[in-house]
XYZ file of C-alpha atoms in Angstrom:
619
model
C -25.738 -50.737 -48.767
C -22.693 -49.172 -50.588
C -19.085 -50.055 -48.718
C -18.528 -46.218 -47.542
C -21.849 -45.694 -46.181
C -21.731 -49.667 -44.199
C -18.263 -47.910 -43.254
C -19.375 -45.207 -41.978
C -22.210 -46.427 -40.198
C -19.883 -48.987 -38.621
C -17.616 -45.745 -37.511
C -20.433 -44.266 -35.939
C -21.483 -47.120 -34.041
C -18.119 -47.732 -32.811
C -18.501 -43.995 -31.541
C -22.251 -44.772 -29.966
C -21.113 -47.865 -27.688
C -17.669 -46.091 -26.585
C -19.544 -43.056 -25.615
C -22.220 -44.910 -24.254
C -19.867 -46.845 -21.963
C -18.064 -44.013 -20.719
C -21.656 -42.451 -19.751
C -22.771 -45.656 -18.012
C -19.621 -44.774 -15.552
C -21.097 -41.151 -15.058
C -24.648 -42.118 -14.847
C -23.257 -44.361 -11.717
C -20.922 -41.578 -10.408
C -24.299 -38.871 -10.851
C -26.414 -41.512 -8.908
C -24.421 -41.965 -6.282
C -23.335 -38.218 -5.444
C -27.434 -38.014 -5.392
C -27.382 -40.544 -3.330
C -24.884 -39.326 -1.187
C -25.786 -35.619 -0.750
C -29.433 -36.263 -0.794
C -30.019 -33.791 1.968
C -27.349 -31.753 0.846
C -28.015 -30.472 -2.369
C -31.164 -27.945 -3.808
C -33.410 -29.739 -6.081
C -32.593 -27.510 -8.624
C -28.947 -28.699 -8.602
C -30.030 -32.216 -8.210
C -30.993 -31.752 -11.587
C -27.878 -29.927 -13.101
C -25.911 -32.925 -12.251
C -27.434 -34.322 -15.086
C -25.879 -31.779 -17.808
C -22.295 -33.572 -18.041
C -24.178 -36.892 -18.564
C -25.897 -35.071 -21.578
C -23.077 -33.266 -22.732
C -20.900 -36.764 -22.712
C -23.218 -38.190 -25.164
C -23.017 -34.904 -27.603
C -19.524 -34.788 -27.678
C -17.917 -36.402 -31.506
C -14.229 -35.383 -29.536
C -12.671 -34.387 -26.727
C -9.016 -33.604 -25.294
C -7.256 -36.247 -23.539
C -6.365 -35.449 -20.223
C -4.301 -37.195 -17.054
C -7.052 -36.069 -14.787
C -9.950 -38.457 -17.001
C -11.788 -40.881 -15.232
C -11.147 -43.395 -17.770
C -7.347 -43.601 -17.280
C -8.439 -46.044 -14.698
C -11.701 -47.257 -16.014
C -11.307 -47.959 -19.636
C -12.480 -49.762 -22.645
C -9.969 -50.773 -23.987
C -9.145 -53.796 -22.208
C -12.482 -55.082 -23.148
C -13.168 -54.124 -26.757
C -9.417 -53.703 -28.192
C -9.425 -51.414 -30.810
C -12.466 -49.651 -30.153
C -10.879 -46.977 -29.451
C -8.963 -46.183 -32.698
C -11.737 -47.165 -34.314
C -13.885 -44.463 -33.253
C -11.210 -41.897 -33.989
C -9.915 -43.258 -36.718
C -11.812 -44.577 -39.408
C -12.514 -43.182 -42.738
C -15.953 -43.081 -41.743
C -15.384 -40.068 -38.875
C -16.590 -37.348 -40.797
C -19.997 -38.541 -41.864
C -20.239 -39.300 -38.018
C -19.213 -35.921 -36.821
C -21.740 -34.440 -39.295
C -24.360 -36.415 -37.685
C -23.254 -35.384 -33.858
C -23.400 -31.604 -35.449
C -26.661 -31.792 -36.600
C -27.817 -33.351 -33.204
C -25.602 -30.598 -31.271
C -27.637 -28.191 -33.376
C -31.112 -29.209 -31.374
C -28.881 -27.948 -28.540
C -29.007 -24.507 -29.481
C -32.308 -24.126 -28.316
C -32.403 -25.918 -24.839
C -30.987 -23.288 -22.758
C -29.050 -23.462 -19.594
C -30.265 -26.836 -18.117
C -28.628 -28.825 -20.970
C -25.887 -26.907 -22.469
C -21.888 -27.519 -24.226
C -19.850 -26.606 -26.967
C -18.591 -30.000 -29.168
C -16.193 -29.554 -32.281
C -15.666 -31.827 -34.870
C -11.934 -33.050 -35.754
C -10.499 -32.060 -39.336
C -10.116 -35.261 -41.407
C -6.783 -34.310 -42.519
C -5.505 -34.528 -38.851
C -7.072 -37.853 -39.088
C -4.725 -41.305 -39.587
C -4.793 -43.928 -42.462
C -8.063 -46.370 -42.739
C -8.526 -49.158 -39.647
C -8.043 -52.531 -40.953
C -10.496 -54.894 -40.550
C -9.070 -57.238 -38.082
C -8.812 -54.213 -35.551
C -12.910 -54.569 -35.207
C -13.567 -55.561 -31.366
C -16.407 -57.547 -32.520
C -14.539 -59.229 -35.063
C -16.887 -61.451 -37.269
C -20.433 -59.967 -35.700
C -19.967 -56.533 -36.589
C -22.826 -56.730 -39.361
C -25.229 -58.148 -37.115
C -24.739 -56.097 -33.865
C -25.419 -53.047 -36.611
C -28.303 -54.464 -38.016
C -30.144 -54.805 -34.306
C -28.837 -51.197 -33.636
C -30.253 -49.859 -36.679
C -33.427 -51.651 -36.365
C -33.484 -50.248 -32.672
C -33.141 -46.771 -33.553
C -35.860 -47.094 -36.000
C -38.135 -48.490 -34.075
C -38.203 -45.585 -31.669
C -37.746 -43.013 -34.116
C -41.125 -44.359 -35.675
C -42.909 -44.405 -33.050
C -41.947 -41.051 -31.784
C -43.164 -40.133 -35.143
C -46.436 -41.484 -34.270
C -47.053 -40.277 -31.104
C -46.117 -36.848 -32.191
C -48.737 -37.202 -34.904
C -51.208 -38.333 -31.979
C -50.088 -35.429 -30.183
C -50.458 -32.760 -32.575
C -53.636 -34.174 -33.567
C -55.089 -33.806 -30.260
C -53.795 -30.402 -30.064
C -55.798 -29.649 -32.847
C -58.406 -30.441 -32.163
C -58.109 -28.927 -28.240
C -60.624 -25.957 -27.779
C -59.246 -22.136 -26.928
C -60.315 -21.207 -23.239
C -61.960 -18.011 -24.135
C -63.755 -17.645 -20.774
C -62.820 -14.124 -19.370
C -62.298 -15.270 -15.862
C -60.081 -18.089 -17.033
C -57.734 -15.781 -19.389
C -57.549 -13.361 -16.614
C -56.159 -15.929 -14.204
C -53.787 -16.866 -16.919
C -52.553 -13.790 -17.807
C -51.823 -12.705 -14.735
C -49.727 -15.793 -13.606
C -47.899 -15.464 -16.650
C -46.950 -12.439 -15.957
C -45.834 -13.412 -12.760
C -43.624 -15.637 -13.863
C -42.084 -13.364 -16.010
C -42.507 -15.606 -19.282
C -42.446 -13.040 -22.049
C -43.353 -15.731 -25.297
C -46.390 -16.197 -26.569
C -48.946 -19.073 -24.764
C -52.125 -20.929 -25.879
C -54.013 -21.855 -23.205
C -56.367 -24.894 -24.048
C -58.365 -27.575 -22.967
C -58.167 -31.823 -24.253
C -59.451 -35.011 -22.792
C -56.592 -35.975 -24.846
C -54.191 -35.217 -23.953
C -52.847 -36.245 -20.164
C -53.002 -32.960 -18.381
C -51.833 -30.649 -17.085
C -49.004 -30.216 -19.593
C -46.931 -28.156 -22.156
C -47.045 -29.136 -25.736
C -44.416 -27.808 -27.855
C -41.167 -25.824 -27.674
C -41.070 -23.098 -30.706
C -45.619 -21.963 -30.348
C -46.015 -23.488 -26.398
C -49.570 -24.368 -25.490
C -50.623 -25.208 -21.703
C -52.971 -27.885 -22.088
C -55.570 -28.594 -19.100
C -57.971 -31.087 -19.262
C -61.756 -30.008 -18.787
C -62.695 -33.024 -15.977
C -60.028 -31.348 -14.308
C -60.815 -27.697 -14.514
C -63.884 -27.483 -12.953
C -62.934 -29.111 -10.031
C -60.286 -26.397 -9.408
C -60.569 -23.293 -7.138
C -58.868 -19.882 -8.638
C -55.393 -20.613 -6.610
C -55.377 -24.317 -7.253
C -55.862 -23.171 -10.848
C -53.220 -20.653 -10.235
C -51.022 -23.354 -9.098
C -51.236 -25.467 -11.968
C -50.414 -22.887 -14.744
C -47.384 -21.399 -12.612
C -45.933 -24.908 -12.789
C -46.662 -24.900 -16.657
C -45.040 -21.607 -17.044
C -42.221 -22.717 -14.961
C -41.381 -25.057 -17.587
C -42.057 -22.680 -20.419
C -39.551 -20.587 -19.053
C -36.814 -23.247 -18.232
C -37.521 -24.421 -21.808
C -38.240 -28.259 -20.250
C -39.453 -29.276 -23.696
C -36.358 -28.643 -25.802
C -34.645 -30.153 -23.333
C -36.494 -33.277 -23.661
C -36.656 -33.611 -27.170
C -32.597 -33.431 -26.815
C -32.558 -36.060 -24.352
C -35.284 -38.413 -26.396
C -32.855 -37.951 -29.507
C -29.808 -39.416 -27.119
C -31.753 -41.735 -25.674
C -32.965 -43.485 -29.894
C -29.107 -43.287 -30.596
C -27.853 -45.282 -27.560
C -31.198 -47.182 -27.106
C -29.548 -50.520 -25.780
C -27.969 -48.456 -22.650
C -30.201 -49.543 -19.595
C -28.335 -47.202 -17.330
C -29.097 -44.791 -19.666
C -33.091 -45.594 -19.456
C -32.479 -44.992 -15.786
C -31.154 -41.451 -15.864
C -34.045 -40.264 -18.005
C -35.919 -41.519 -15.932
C -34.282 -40.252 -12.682
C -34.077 -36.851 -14.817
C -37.580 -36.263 -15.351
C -38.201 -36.813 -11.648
C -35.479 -34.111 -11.431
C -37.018 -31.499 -13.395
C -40.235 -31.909 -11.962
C -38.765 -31.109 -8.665
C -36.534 -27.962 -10.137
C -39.663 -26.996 -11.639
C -41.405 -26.735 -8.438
C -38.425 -25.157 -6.832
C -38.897 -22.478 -9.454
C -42.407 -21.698 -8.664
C -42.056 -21.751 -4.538
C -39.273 -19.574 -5.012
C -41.783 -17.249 -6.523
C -44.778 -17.525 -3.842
C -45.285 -17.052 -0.177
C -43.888 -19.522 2.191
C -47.337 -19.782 3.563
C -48.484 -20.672 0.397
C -46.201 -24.092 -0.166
C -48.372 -26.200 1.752
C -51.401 -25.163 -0.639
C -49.464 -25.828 -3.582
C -48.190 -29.492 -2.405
C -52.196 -30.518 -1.664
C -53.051 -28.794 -5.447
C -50.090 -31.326 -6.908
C -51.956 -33.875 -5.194
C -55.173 -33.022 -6.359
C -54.090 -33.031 -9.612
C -51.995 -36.420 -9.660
C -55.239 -38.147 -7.888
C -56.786 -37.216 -11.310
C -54.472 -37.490 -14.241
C -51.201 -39.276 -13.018
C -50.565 -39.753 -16.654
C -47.504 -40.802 -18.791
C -45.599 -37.490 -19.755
C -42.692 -39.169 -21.140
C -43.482 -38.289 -24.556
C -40.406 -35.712 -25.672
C -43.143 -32.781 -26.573
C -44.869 -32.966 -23.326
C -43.309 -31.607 -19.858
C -45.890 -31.103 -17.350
C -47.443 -32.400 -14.290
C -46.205 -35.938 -13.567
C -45.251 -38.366 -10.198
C -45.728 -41.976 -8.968
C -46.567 -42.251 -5.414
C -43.363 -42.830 -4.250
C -42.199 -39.436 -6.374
C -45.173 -37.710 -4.880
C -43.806 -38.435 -1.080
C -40.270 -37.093 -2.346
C -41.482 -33.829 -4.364
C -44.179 -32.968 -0.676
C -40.898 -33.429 1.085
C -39.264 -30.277 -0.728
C -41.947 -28.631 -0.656
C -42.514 -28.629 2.720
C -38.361 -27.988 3.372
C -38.055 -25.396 1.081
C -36.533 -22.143 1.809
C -36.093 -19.283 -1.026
C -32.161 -19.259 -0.285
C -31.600 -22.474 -1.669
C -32.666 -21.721 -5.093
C -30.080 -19.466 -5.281
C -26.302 -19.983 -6.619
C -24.649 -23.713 -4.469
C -21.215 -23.809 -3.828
C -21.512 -27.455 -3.289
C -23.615 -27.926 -6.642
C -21.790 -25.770 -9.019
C -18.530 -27.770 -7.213
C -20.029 -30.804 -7.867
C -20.560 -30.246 -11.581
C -17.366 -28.967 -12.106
C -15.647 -31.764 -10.420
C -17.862 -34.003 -12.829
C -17.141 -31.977 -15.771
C -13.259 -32.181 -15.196
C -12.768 -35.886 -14.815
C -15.657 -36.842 -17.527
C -16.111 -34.742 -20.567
C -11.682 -35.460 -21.403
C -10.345 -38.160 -22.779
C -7.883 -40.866 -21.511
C -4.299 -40.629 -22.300
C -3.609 -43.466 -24.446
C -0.337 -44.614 -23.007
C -1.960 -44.279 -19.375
C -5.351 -46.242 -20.357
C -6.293 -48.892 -17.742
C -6.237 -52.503 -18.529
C -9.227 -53.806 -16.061
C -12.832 -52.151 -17.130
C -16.226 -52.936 -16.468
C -18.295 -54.387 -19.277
C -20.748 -52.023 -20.972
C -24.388 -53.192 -20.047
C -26.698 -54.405 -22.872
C -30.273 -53.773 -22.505
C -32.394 -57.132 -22.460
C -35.514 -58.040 -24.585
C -38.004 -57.876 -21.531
C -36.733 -54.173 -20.871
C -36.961 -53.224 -24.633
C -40.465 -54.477 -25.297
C -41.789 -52.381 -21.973
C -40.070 -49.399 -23.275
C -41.963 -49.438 -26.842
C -45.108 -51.725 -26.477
C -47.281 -48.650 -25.296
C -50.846 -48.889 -25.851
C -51.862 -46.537 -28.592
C -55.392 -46.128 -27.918
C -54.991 -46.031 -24.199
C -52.285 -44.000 -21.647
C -52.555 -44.855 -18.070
C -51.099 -43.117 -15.169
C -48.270 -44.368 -13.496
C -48.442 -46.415 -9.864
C -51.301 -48.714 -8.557
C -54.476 -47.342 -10.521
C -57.544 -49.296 -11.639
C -56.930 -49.225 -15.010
C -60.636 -50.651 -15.290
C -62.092 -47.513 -13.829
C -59.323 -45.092 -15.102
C -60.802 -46.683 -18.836
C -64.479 -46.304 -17.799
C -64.489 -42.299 -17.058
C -61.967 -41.966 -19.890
C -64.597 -42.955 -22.352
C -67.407 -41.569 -20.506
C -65.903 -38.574 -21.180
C -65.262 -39.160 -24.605
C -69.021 -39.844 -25.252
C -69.991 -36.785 -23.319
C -67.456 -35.142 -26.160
C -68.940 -37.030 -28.905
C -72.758 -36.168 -27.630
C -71.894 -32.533 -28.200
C -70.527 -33.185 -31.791
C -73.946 -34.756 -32.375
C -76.213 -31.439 -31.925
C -78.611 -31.089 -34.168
C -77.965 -28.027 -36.970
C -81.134 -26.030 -35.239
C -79.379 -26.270 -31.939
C -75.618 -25.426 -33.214
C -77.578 -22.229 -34.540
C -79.585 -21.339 -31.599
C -76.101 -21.973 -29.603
C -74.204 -19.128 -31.811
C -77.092 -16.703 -31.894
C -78.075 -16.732 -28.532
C -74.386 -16.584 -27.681
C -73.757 -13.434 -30.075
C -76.869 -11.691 -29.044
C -75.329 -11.817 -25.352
C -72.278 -10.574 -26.402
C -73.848 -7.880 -28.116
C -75.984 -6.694 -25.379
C -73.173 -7.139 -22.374
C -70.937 -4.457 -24.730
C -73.657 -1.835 -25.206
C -75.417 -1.608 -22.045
C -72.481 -2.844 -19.973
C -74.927 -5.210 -18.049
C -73.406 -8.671 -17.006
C -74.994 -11.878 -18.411
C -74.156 -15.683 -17.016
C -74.988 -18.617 -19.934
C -75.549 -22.271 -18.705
C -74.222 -24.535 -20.672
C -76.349 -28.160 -21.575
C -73.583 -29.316 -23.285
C -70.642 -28.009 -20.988
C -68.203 -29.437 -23.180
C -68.836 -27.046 -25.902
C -67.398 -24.698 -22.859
C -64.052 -25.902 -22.402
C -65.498 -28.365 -19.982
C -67.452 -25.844 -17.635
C -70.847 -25.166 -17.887
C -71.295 -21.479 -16.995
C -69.598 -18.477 -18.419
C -69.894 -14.811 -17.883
C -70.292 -11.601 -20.245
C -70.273 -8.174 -18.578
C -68.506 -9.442 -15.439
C -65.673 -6.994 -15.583
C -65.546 -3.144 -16.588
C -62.241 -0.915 -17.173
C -61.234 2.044 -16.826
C -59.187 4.557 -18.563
C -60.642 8.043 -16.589
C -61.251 8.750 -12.839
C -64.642 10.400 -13.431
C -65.931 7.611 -15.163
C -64.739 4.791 -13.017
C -66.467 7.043 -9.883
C -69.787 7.814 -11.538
C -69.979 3.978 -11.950
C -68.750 3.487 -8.762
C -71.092 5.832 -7.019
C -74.211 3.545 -8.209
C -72.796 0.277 -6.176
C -74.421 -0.733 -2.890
C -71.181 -1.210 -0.232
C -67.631 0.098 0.396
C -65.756 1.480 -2.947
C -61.848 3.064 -3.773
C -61.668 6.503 -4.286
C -58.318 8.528 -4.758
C -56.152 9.376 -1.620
C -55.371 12.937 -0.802
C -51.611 11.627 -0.276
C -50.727 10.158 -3.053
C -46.890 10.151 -3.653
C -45.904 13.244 -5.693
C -45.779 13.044 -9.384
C -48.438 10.148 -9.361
C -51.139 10.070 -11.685
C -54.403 7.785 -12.405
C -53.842 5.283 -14.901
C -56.551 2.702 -14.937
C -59.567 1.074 -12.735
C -61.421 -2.162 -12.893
C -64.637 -2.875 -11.425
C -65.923 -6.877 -11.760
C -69.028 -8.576 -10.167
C -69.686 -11.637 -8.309
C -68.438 -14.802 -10.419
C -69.564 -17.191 -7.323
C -72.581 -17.762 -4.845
C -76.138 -18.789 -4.003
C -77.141 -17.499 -7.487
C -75.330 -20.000 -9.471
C -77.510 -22.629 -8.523
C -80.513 -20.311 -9.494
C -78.834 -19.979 -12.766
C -78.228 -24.146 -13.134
C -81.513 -25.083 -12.106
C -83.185 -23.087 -14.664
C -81.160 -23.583 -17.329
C -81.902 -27.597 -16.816
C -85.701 -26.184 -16.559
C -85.476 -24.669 -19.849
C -84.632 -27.690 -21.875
C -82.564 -25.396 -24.315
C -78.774 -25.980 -25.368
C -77.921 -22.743 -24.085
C -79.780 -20.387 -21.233
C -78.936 -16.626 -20.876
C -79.798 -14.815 -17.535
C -78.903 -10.840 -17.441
C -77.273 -10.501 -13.442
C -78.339 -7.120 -11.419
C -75.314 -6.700 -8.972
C -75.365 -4.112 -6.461
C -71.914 -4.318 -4.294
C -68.603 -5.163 -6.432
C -66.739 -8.539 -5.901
C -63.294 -6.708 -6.729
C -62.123 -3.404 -7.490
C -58.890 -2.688 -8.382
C -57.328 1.048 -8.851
C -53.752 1.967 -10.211
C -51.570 5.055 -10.330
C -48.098 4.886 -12.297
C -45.377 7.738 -12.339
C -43.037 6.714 -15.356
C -41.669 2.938 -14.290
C -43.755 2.619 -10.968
C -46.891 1.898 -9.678
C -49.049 2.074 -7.329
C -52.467 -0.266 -7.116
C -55.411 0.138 -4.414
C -57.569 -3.149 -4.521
C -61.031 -4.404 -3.163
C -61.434 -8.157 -3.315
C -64.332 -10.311 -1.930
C -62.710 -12.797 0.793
C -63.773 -16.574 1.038
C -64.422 -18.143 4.633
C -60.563 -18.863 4.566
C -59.619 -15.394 3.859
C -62.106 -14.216 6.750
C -59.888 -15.490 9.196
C -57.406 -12.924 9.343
C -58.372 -8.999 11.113
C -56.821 -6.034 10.367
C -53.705 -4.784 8.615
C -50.683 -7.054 7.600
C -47.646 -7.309 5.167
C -46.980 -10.394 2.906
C -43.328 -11.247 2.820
C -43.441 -12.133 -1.130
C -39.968 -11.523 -2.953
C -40.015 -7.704 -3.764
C -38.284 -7.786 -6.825
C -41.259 -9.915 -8.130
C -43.948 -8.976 -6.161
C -44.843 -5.654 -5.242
C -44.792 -5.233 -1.730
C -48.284 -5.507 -0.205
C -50.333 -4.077 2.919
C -53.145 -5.905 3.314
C -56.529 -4.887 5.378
C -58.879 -7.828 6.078
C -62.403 -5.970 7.543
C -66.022 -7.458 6.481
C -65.864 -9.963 4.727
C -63.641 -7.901 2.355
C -59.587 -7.913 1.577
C -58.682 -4.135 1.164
C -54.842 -4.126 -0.198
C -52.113 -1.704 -1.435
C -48.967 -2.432 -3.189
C -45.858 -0.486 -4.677
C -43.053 -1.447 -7.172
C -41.294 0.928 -5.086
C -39.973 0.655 -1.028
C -42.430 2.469 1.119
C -43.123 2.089 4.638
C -46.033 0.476 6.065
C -47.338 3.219 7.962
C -47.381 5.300 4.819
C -48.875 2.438 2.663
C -51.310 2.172 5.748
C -52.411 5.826 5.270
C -53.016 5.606 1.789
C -55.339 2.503 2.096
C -57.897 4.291 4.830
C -57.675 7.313 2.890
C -58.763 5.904 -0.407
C -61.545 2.842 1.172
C -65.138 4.763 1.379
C -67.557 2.817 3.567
């Protein structure tokens, strides 16, 4: 190693262990305002508190200041000459390069983990230290031979389960089921999330998750899917979108890349660890604030049902998804069942509280007015290390009491069910793609709807039935009604009253994707002993109807949707109380076993809306 580069490196590790001292005092300070305000503070500011911690540990400079914490709490009296060191050396500018090429990751993290750093000019920069200022006088060489070897440790394997991760991305399958994509778009849209999403299935990969940052995928595992009803389902990928949109994966690769620098920081450890927990529960904050009230009890049992099946380790920096030990769970069912819409909105007390941190933190102490009694910095033992990097590579378990036993059984069963439908023979992979073609052919020209049954259901993204022919749009009136005129039961036609200026802009008709014909459909496609069975469905009375009027920006939609036992429950007419300026504002009518609905971007009253929906339902 050449003297300027062992220079510099010693520079920059003088740098690492100051700032990761000084952080070790916030990480305390963040803990026990948490602590502290427990009940106090949003979950969504819970999590902000974290951004000066992150921001410390970016910062190559920063002013000095009478108001800094570390007037009082310094290192100085503990490492002499640490201090100079870090801003001193000859070595600075190689280190400040390094801090801008890590602030540059920033960039794309967005408002959770967000600061501005700038780099000192070297001329303003004093002569060379001397050697004897070192505060670890005679061990320097060593202490930066375990750091080095530290940080590249974990930045191999982080290498290698990236590999492992894109690998199993890879060889994910699309979900190209029309029910499923129409689920998905729609709750993307929802959410407002404008980038382009893959949505795809792995045994994998511990689901549900998002993989990547720049081309996101939501990744749900297949064992899990078809155990999920359509709002469960719904559930799930709001949560993924949630973190899509708050950009949860950037943020984590930012905080992985801290967390190799200043690997030998327990505290530091700690606060990752508290900050995932944190972001889980601002992620959830972000998707009640987007539902029903009514609906947050349904959405804590689906993060239950989920967690009782894949409670796995997400802590991998290209992975943000759904994740909890039991003792999380309790805490994130808590907030769900408190939570109120208002407090996702702008705090006084948590913007305070950040500002406060920010103020007394991210400046420098005055050098005359540095303390002379300091804590010493914490080094992380051996015991802690090896848990953090002896991960099984062949094997991730969830988190909390499981039987790993068990949890390893299915997980292979599963991979031989995956492996069995590799192993079809070439007469069956062919009889598979023709029979599948042929049914796509016929459910575009006649229109007729089709239901295959699957052998192998994990050539189907893990379910064994899909549907062709299910849904049929719309782009004219007349020939929405002249199909609609054929069905058996109530239809939509167009109100008399329509709002002026109004127009017809598309229908959708769709048949029955559930009942007592399913089994039909299973038990003779297990009769048939073929890899793939095709069965052409005569439906008489629609399972949902949906019509929609626009008049430049806004629109109007009319719907007809088949209720479940749950849905029969409620009579007659009723509003929803979902946030308008996300969700239209609905009227619903509940009458035979049927959900008759009407909702405007625009206000409207309900007596009008009311009106509209008996005018346009023909029994």
């Amino acid at each position: 190693m050449s003297l300027t580069l062992h220079e510099n490196l010693l520079s920059f590790l003088g740098w690492v262990i100051r700032g990761s001292f000084m952080v070790s005092i916030l990480i305390l300070l963040v803990l026990i305002l948490q602590f502290l305000l427990r009940n106090k503070i949003e979950a969504r500011w819970k999590y902000w508190l974290w951004l000066p911690v992150a921001i410390r540990l970016l910062l190559p400079w920063a002013p000095e200041s009478s108001l800094s914490l570390y007037n009082v709490l310094s290192l100085e009296a503990i490492a002499p000459g640490i201090h100079k060191q870090t801003q001193t050396s000859s070595g600075w500018k190689e280190a400040g390069r390094i801090s801008e090429a890590t602030i540059h990751i920033e960039r794309f993290t967005g408002p959770e983990v967000s600061g501005t750093s700038e780099v000192p000019d070297p001329s303003l920069e004093s002569g060379p230290v001397q050697e004897s200022g070192l505060w670890w006088n005679g061990s320097n060489n060593m202490l930066l031979s375990v750091w080095l070897a530290g940080v590249l440790l974990l930045a191999a394997k982080t290498v290698y389960d990236q590999l492992r991760l894109k690998q199993a991305l890879r060889e994910s399958r699309k979900m190209d089921t029309p029910f499923l994509l129409t689920v998905f778009h729609e709750t993307k849209q929802q959410l407002g999330v404008k980038r382009k999403v893959q949505f795809v299935a792995s045994d994998r990969i511990p689901g549900p998750a998002v993989v990547g940052f720049s081309k996101p995928a939501i990744v749900i595992s297949p064992s899990l899917l078809i155990t999920l009803q359509k709002d469960q389902l719904q559930y799930i990928l709001a949560h993924e979108f949630a973190h899509i949109k708050r950009r949860d994966v950037a943020v984590n690769w930012l905080i992985h890349i801290i967390l190799i620098i200043h690997w030998f920081n327990p505290l530091l450890w700690l606060a990752v660890y508290k900050a995932r927990q944190d972001q889980e529960m601002a992620c959830d904050a972000c998707v009640l604030n987007r539902m029903n009230p009514q609906q947050n009890i349904a959405y804590g049992q689906t993060i239950i049902h989920v967690l009782e099946h894949f409670s796995g380790n997400q802590r991998q920096p290209g992975l943000a998804g759904l994740s909890a030990t039991h003792k999380q769970m309790k805490r994130r069912l808590t907030m769900i069942k408190h939570f109120h819409k208002k407090s996702y909105r702008l705090s006084i007390l948590g913007m305070g509280m950040i500002l406060a941190l920010g103020s007394v933190t991210l400046v420098n102490a005055k050098e005359s007015d540095a303390g002379s009694v300091t804590p010493k910095a914490s080094v992380q033992s051996e015991q802690d290390l090896n848990a953090a990097l002896n991960n099984d590579p062949d094997m991730i378990y969830p988190e909390g009491d499981v039987d790993r036993e068990f949890y390893k059984k299915e997980l292979e069963e599963a991979r031989k069910k995956a492996a069995a439908a590799k192993a079809l023979t070439p007469e069956e992979k062919k009889y598979i793609e023709d029979e599948t073609n042929r049914v796509k052919k016929l459910s575009k020209e006649t229109g007729d709807m089709y239901v295959l049954y699957y052998k192998y259901k994990d050539l189907n993204n893990g379910l064994d039935l899909s549907y062709w022919g299910a849904v049929e749009k719309f782009s004219a009136y007349e020939d929405y009604l002249k199909k609609a005129s054929t069905l058996d039961g109530s239809i939509l036609k167009q109100p008399n009253h329509l709002p002026e200026g109004y127009k017809f802009s598309k229908a959708r008709i769709e048949g029955p994707t559930e009942g007592r014909f399913l089994d039909e459909i299973r038990a003779e496609g297990k009769k048939s002993g073929k890899p793939i069975y095709a069965k052409k469905i005569s439906w008489k009375e629609a399972a949902t109807i949906r019509l929609e009027y626009t008049n430049g920006n806004d629109t109007l939609a009319i719907s007809k949707y088949m209720l479940d036992s749950e849905g029969n429950k409620k009579k007659g007419f009723f509003e929803d109380d979902l946030p308008a300026h996300i969700y239209p504002k609905y009227v619903f009518w509940h009458e035979g076993g049927f959900e008759y609905s009407i909702s405007t971007t625009w206000d409207m009253s309900k007596e009008q809306k009311v009106k509209i929906l008996k005018e346009a339902v023909q029994k």
